[in-house]
Each structure stands twice: as C-alpha cells, then as structure tokens.
GROMACS .gro file of C-alpha atoms in nm:
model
  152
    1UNK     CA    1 -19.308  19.342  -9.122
    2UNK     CA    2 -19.276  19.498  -9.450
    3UNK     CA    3 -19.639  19.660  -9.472
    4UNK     CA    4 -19.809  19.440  -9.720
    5UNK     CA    5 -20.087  19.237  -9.776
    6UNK     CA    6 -20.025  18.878  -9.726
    7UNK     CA    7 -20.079  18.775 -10.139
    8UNK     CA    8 -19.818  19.027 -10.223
    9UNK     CA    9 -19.572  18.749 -10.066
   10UNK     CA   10 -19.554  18.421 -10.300
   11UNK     CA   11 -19.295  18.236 -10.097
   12UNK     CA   12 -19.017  18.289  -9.761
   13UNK     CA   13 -18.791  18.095  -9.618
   14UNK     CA   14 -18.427  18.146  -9.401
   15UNK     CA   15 -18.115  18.100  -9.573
   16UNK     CA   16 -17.727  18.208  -9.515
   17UNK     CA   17 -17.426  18.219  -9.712
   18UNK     CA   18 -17.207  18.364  -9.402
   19UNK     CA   19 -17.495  18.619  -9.264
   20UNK     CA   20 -17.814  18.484  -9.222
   21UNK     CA   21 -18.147  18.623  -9.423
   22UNK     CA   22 -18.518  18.635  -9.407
   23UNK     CA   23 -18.625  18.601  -9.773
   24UNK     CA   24 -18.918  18.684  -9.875
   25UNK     CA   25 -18.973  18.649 -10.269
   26UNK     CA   26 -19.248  18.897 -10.365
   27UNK     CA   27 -19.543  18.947 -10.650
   28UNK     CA   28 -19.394  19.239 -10.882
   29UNK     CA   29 -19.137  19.530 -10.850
   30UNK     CA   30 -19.398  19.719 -10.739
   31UNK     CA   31 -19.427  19.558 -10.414
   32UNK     CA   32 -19.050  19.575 -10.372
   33UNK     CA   33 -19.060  19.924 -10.346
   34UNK     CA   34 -19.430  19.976 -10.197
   35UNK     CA   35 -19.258  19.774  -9.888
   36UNK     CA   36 -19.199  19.941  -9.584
   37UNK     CA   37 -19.043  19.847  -9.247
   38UNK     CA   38 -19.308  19.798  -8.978
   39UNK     CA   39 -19.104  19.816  -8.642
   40UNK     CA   40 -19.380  19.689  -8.390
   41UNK     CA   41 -19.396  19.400  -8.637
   42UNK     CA   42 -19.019  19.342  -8.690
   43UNK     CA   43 -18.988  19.360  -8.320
   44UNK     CA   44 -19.267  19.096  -8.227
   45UNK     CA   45 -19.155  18.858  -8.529
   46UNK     CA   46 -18.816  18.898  -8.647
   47UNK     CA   47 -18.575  19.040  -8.378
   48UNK     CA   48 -18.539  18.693  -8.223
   49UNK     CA   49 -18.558  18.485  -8.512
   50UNK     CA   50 -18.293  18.288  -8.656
   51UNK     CA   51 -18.262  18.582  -8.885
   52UNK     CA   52 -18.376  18.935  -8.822
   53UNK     CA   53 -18.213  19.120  -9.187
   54UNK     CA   54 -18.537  19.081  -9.452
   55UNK     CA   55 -18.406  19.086  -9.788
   56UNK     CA   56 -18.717  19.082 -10.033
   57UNK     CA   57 -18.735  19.047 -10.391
   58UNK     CA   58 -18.945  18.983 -10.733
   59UNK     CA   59 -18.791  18.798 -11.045
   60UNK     CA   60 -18.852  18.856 -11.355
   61UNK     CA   61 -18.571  18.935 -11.700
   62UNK     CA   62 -18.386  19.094 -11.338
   63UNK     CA   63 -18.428  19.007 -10.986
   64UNK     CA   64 -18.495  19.342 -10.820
   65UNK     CA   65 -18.429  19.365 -10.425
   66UNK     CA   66 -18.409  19.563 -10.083
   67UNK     CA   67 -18.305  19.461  -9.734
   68UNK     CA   68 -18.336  19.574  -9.424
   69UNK     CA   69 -18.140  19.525  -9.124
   70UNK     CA   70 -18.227  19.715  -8.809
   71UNK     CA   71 -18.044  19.501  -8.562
   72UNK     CA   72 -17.727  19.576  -8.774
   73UNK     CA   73 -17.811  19.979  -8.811
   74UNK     CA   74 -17.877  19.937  -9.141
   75UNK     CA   75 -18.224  20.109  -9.286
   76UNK     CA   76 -18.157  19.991  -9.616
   77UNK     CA   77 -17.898  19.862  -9.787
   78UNK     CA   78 -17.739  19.938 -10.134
   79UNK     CA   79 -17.612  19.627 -10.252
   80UNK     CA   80 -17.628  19.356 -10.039
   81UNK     CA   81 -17.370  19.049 -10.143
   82UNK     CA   82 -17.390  18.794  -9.853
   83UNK     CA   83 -17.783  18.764  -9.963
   84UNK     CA   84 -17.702  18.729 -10.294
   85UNK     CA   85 -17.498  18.446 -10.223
   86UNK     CA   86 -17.751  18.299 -10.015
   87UNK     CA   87 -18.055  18.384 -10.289
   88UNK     CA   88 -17.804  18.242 -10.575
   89UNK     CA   89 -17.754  17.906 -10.400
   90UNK     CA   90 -18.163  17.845 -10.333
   91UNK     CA   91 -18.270  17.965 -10.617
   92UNK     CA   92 -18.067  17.745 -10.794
   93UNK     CA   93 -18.087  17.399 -10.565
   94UNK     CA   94 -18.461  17.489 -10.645
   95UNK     CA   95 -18.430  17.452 -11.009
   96UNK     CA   96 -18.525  17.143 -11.198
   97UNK     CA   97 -18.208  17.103 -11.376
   98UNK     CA   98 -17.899  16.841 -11.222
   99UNK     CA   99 -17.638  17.034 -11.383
  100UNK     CA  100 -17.575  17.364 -11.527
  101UNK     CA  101 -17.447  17.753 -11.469
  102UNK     CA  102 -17.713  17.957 -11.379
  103UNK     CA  103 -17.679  18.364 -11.340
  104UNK     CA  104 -17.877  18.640 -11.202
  105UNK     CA  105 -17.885  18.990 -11.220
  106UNK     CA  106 -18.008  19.139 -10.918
  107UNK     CA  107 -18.021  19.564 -10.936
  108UNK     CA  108 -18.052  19.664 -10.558
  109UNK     CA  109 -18.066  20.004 -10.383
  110UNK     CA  110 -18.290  20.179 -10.653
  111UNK     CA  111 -18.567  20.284 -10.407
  112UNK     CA  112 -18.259  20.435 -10.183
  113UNK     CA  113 -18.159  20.649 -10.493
  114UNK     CA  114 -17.851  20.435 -10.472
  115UNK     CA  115 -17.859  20.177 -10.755
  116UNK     CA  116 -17.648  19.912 -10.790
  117UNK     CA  117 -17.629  19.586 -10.965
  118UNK     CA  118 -17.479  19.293 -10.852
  119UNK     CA  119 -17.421  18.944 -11.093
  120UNK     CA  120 -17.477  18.611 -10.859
  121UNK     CA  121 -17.361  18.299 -11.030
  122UNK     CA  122 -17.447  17.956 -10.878
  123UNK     CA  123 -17.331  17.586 -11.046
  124UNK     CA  124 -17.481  17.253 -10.985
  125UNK     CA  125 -17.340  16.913 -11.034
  126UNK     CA  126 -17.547  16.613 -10.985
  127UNK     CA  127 -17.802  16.815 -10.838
  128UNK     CA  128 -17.647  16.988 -10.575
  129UNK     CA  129 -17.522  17.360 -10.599
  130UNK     CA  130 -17.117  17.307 -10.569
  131UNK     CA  131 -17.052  17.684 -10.637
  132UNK     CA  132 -17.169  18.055 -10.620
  133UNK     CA  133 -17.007  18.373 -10.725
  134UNK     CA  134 -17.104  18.732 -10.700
  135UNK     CA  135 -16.957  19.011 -10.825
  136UNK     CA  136 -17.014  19.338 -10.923
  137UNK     CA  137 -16.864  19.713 -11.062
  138UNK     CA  138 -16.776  19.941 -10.758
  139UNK     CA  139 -16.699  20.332 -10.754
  140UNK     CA  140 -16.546  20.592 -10.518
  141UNK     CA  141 -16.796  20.710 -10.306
  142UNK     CA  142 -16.563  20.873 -10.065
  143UNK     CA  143 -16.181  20.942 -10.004
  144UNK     CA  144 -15.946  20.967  -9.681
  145UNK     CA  145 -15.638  20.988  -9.543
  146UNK     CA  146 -15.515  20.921  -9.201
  147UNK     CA  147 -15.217  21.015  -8.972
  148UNK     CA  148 -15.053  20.747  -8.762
  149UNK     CA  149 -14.855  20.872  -8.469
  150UNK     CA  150 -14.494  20.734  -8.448
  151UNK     CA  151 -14.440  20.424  -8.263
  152UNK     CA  152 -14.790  20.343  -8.279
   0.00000   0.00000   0.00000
C-alpha cells in the first residue's frame, strides 16, 4: 500500500492509543518519503482492517514519519499525536530495559512542506509501560471570528 518493495519494510504491527494505526517501521528516511499511497492496494488490504490510517516511520538520532488516512479524508497528515502515543508505548514495552524514561523525537509532515516535531515520552515500571506523554510547540495557522445570533 505504500509503493515499496517488500525489504524496505523491517517490521508492522497494529497498535492504538485512542485511534487505531497500521505501523509500519521502515529501512531509512529515504523510504519515508519515497512512499506513496497505492489506493487499489489500500482498498484490497487495509480499508477493512482493524486499522486502515498507515503511519510509517524509520529511527535513527530522530524518528522521522508520515501517515495516511483516506477513510478519515486525510492525504497526509502534519503531525499526527494519537500515533505517537501509540508508537511511544511499543517502542518502549519493546525495549530491554524494566524501568526507565525513554523519549523520542519524531519530526512529521516534512514531505507535506509542513514540518513539525512532536516529543513522545513513554515510562516503564517493572517492565510494563505505565505512562506516555506527547507534546509539542504549536503556531497560528489561521484566525476567525464568528457571529452568534441572539437567543441561539
């Protein structure tokens, strides 16, 4: 589904921190933003899954991701916090260490032309992950106002 040959994906599995993910943890940056969406192949293997958004990634010093969520409307997505959530808390039950604070820096939307960064924080106590936090710096992308009629 994301155009690209089968070695350029290391490892995949489901996983959900409120909104459930496809994730799909790829060879290098440059696969991250080689991928693109194949419809006929999103269709016939991911509309029905338990999961149909595909969030995709490499690590290295950074994790560097994109998602896509057609079923939602969404071509790509900036910044993407529920799968952060959900990528903080695996990555981190997958780690060797029973206890510790472990953080990731995950820069998102560059392919877009809409970079953004988000910080995912996960702790584990006795070897299971008891927290995970992500944050990040926001700015004013746009700017309304809006009229409510009386009595409404």
């Amino acid at each position: 589904a994301l155009s690209l040959a089968e070695a350029a994906v290391l490892d995949a599995w489901f996983a959900s921190g409120g909104v459930r993910f496809c994730f799909a943890r790829l060879a290098d940056k440059a696969a991250v933003d080689r991928a693109q969406l194949d419809r006929a192949a999103w269709v016939k293997y991911f509309r029905e899954a338990w999961s149909s958004q595909l969030y995709f990634f490499a690590e290295g010093d950074e994790v560097y991701a994109r998602m896509f969520a057609p079923a939602f409307g969404i071509e790509e997505d900036a910044a993407t916090g529920s799968a952060a959530v959900a990528l903080a808390g695996v990555l981190a039950a997958r780690r060797s260490q029973a206890e510790g604070v472990f953080t990731w820096h995950i820069d998102q939307g560059v392919a877009m032309g809409r970079p953004s960064r988000l910080e995912a924080t996960a702790e584990k106590r006795d070897g299971r992950v008891v927290r995970v936090k992500v944050g990040g710096t926001t700015v004013v992308s746009a700017e309304g106002a809006m009229n409510v009629p009386p009595g409404y």
